[in-house]
mmCIF file of N, CA and C in Angstrom:
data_model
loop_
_atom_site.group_PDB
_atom_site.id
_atom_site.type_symbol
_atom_site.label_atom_id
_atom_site.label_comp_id
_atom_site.label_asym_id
_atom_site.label_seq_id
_atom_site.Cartn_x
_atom_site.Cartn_y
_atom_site.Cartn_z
ATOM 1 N N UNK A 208 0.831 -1.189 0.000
ATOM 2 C CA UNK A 208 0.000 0.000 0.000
ATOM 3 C C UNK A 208 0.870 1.245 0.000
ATOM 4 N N UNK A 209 0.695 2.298 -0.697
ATOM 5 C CA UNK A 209 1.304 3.426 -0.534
ATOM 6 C C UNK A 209 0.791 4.428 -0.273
ATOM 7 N N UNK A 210 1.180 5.192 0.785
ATOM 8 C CA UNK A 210 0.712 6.295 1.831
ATOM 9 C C UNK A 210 0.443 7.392 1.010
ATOM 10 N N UNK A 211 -0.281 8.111 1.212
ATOM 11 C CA UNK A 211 -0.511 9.609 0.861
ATOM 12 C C UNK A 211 0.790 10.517 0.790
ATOM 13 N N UNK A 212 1.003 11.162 0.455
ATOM 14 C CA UNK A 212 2.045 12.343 0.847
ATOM 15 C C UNK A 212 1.212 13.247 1.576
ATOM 16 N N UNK A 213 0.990 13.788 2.684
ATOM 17 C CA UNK A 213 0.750 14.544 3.531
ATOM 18 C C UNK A 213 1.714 16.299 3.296
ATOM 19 N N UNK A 214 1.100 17.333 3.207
ATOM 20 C CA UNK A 214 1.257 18.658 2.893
ATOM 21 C C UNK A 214 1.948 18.966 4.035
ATOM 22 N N UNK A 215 3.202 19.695 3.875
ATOM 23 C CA UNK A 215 4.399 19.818 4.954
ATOM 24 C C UNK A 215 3.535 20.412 5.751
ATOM 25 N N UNK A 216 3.538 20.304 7.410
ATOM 26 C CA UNK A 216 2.975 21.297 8.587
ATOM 27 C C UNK A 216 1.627 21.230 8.982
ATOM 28 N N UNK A 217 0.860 19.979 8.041
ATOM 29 C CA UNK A 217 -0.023 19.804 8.709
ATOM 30 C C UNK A 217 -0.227 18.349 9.837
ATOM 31 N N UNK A 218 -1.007 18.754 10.740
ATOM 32 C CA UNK A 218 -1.523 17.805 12.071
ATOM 33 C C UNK A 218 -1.300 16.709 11.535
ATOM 34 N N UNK A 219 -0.706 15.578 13.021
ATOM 35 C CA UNK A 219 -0.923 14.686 12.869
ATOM 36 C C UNK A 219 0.154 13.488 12.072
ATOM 37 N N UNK A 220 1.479 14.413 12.296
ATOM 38 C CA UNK A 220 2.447 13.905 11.460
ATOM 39 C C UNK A 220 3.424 12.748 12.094
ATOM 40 N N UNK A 221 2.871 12.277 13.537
ATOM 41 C CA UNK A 221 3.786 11.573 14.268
ATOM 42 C C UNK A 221 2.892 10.496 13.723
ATOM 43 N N UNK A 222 1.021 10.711 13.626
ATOM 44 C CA UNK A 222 0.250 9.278 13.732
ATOM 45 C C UNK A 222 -0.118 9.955 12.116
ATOM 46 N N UNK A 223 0.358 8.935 10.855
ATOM 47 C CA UNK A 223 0.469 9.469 9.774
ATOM 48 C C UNK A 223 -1.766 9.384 9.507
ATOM 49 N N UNK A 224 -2.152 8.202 9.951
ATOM 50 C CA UNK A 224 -3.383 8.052 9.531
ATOM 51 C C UNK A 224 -4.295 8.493 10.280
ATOM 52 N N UNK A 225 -3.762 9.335 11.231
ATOM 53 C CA UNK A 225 -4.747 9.771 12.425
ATOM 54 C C UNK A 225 -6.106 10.191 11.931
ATOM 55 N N UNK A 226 -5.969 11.259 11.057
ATOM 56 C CA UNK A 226 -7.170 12.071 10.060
ATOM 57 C C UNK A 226 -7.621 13.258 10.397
ATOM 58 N N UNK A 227 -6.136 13.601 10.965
ATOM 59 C CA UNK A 227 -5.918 14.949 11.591
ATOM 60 C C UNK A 227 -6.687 15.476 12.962
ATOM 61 N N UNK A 228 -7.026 16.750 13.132
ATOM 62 C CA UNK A 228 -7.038 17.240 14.004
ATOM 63 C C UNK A 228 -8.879 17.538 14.376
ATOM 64 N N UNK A 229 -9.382 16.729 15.567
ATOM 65 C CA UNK A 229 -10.616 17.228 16.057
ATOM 66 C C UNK A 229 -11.045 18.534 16.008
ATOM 67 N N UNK A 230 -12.331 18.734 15.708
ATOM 68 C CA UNK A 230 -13.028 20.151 16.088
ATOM 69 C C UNK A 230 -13.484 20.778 17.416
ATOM 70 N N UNK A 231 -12.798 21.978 17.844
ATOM 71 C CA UNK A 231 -12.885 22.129 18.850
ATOM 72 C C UNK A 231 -12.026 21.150 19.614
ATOM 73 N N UNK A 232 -10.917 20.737 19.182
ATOM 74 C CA UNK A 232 -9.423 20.259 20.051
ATOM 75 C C UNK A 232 -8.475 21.105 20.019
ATOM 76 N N UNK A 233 -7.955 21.363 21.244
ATOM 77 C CA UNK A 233 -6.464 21.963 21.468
ATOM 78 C C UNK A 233 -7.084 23.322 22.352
ATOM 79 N N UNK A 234 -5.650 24.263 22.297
ATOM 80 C CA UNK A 234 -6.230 25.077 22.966
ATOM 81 C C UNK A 234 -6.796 26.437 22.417
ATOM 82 N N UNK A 235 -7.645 26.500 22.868
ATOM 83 C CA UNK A 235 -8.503 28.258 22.663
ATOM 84 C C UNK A 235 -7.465 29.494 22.308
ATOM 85 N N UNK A 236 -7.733 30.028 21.256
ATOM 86 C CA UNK A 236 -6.707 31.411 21.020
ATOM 87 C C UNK A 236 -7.048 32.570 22.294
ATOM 88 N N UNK A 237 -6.242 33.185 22.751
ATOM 89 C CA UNK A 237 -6.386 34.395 23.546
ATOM 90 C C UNK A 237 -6.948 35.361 23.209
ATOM 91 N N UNK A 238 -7.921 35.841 23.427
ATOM 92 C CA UNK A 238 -8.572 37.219 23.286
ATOM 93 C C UNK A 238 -8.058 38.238 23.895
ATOM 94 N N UNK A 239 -7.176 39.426 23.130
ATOM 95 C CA UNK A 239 -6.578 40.433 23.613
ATOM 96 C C UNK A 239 -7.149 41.367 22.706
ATOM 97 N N UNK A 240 -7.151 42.627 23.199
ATOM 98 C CA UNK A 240 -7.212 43.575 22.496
ATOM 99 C C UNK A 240 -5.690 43.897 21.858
ATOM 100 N N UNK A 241 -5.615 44.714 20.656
ATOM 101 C CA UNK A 241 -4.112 44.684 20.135
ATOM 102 C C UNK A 241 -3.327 45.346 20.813
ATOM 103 N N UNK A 242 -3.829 46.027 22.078
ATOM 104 C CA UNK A 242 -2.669 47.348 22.675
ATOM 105 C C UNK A 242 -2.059 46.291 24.235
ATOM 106 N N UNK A 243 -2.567 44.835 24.212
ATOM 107 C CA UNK A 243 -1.993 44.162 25.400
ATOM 108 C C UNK A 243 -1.177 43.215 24.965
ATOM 109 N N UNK A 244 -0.270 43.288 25.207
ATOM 110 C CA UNK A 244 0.479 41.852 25.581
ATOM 111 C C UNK A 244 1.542 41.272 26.535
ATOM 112 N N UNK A 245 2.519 40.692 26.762
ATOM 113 C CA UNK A 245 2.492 39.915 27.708
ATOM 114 C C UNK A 245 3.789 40.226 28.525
ATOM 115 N N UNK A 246 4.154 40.604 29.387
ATOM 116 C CA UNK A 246 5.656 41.401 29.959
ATOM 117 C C UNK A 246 6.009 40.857 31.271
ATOM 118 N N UNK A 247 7.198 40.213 31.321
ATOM 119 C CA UNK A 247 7.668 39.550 32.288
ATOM 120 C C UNK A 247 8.986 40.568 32.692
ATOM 121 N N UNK A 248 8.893 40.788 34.508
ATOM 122 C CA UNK A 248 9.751 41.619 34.931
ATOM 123 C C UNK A 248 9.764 40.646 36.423
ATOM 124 N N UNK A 249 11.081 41.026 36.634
ATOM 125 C CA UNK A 249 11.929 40.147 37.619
ATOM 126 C C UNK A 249 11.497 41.590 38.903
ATOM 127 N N UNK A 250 11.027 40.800 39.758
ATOM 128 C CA UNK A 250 10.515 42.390 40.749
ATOM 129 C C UNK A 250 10.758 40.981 42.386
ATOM 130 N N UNK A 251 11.054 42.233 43.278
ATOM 131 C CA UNK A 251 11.126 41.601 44.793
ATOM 132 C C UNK A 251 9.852 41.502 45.214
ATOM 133 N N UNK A 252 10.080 40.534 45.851
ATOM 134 C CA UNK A 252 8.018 40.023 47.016
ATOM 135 C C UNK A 252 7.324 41.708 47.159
ATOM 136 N N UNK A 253 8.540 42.418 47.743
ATOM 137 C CA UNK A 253 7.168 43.531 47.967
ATOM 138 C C UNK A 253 6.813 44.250 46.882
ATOM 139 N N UNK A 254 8.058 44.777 45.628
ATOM 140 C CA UNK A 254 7.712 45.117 44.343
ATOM 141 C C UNK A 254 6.363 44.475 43.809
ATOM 142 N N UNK A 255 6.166 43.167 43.920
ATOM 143 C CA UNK A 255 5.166 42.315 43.384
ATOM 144 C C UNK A 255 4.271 42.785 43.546
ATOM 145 N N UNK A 256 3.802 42.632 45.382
ATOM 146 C CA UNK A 256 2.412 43.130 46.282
ATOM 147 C C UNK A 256 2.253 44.332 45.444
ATOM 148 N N UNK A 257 3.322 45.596 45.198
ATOM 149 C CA UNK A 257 2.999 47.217 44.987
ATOM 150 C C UNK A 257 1.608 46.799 43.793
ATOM 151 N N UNK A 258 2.590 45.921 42.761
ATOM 152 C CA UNK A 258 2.319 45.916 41.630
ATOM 153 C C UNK A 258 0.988 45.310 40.905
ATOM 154 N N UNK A 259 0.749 44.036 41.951
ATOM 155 C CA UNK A 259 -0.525 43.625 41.990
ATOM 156 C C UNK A 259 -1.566 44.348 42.010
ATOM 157 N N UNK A 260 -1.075 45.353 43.387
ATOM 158 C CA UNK A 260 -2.274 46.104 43.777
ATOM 159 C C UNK A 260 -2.450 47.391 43.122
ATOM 160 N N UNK A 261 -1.335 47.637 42.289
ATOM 161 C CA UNK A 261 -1.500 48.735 40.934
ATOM 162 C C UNK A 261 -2.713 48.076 40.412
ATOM 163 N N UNK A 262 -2.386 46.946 39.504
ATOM 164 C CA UNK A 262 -3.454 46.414 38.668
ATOM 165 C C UNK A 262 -4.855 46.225 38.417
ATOM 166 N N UNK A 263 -4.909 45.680 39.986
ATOM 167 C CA UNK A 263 -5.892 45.738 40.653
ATOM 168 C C UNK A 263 -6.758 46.883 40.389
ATOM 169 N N UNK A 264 -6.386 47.747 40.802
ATOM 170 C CA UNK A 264 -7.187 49.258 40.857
ATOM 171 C C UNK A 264 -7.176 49.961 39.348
ATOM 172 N N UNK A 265 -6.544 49.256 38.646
ATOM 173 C CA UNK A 265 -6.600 49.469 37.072
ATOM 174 C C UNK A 265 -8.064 48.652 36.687
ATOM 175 N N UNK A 266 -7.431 47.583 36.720
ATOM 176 C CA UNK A 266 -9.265 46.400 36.426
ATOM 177 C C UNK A 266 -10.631 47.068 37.015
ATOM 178 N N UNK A 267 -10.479 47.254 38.158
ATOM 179 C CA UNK A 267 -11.194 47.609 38.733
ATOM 180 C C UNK A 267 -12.467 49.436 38.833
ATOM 181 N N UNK A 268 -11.332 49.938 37.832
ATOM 182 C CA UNK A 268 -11.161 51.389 37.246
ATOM 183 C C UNK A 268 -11.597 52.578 38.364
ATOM 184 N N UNK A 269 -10.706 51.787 39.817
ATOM 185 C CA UNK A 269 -10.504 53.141 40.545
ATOM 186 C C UNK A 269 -9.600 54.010 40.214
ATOM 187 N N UNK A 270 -8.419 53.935 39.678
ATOM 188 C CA UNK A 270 -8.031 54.972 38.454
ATOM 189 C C UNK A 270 -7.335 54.681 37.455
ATOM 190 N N UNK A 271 -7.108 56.085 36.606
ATOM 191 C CA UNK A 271 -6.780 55.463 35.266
ATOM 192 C C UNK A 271 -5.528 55.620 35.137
ATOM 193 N N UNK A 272 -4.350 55.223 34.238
ATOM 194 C CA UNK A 272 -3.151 55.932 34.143
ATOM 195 C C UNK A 272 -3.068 57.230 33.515
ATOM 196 N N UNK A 273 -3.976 57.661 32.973
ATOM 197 C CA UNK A 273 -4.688 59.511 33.002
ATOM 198 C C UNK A 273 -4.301 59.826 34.204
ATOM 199 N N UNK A 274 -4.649 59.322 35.322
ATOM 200 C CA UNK A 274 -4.297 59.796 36.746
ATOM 201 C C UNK A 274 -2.499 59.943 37.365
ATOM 202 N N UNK A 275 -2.335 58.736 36.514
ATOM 203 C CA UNK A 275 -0.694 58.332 36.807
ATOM 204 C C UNK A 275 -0.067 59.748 35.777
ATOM 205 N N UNK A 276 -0.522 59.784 34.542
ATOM 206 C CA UNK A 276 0.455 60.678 33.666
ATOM 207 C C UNK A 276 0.456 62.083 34.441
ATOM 208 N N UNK A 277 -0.692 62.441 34.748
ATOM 209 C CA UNK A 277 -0.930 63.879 35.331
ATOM 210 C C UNK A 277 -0.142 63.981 36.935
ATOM 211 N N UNK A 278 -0.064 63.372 37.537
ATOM 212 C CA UNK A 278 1.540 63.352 38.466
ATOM 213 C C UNK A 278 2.856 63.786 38.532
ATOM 214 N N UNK A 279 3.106 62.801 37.335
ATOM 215 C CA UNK A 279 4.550 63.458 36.929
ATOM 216 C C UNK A 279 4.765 64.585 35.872
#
């Protein structure tokens, strides 16, 4: 019997006859708006707490960074 040739990059290339990939399998794309994404910073335990509780009050929209710019 001779196999299909399978199209480079698609699913399913370890189990050649699998028949690819279920609907609604794997994981869910992220819903972001385009102005978020994802920033990793090395901060101390209490840096953290500050920073959490920045956020916090961002989500929450006790204030805005409108509030933060007009500060400095």
């Amino acid at each position: 019997m001779a196999e299909e040739a399978k199209a480079k990059g698609t699913w399913g290339g370890a189990r050649p006859n699998s028949g690819g990939a279920r609907p609604g399998a794997g994981r869910k794309k992220l819903e972001c708006d385009a102005v978020t994404k994802s920033v990793q910073f090395r901060l101390t335990e209490e840096q953290a707490v500050i920073v959490k509780q920045f956020v916090k009050l961002l989500k929450a929209g006790e204030i805005t960074l409108d509030d933060i710019k007009k500060k400095e």
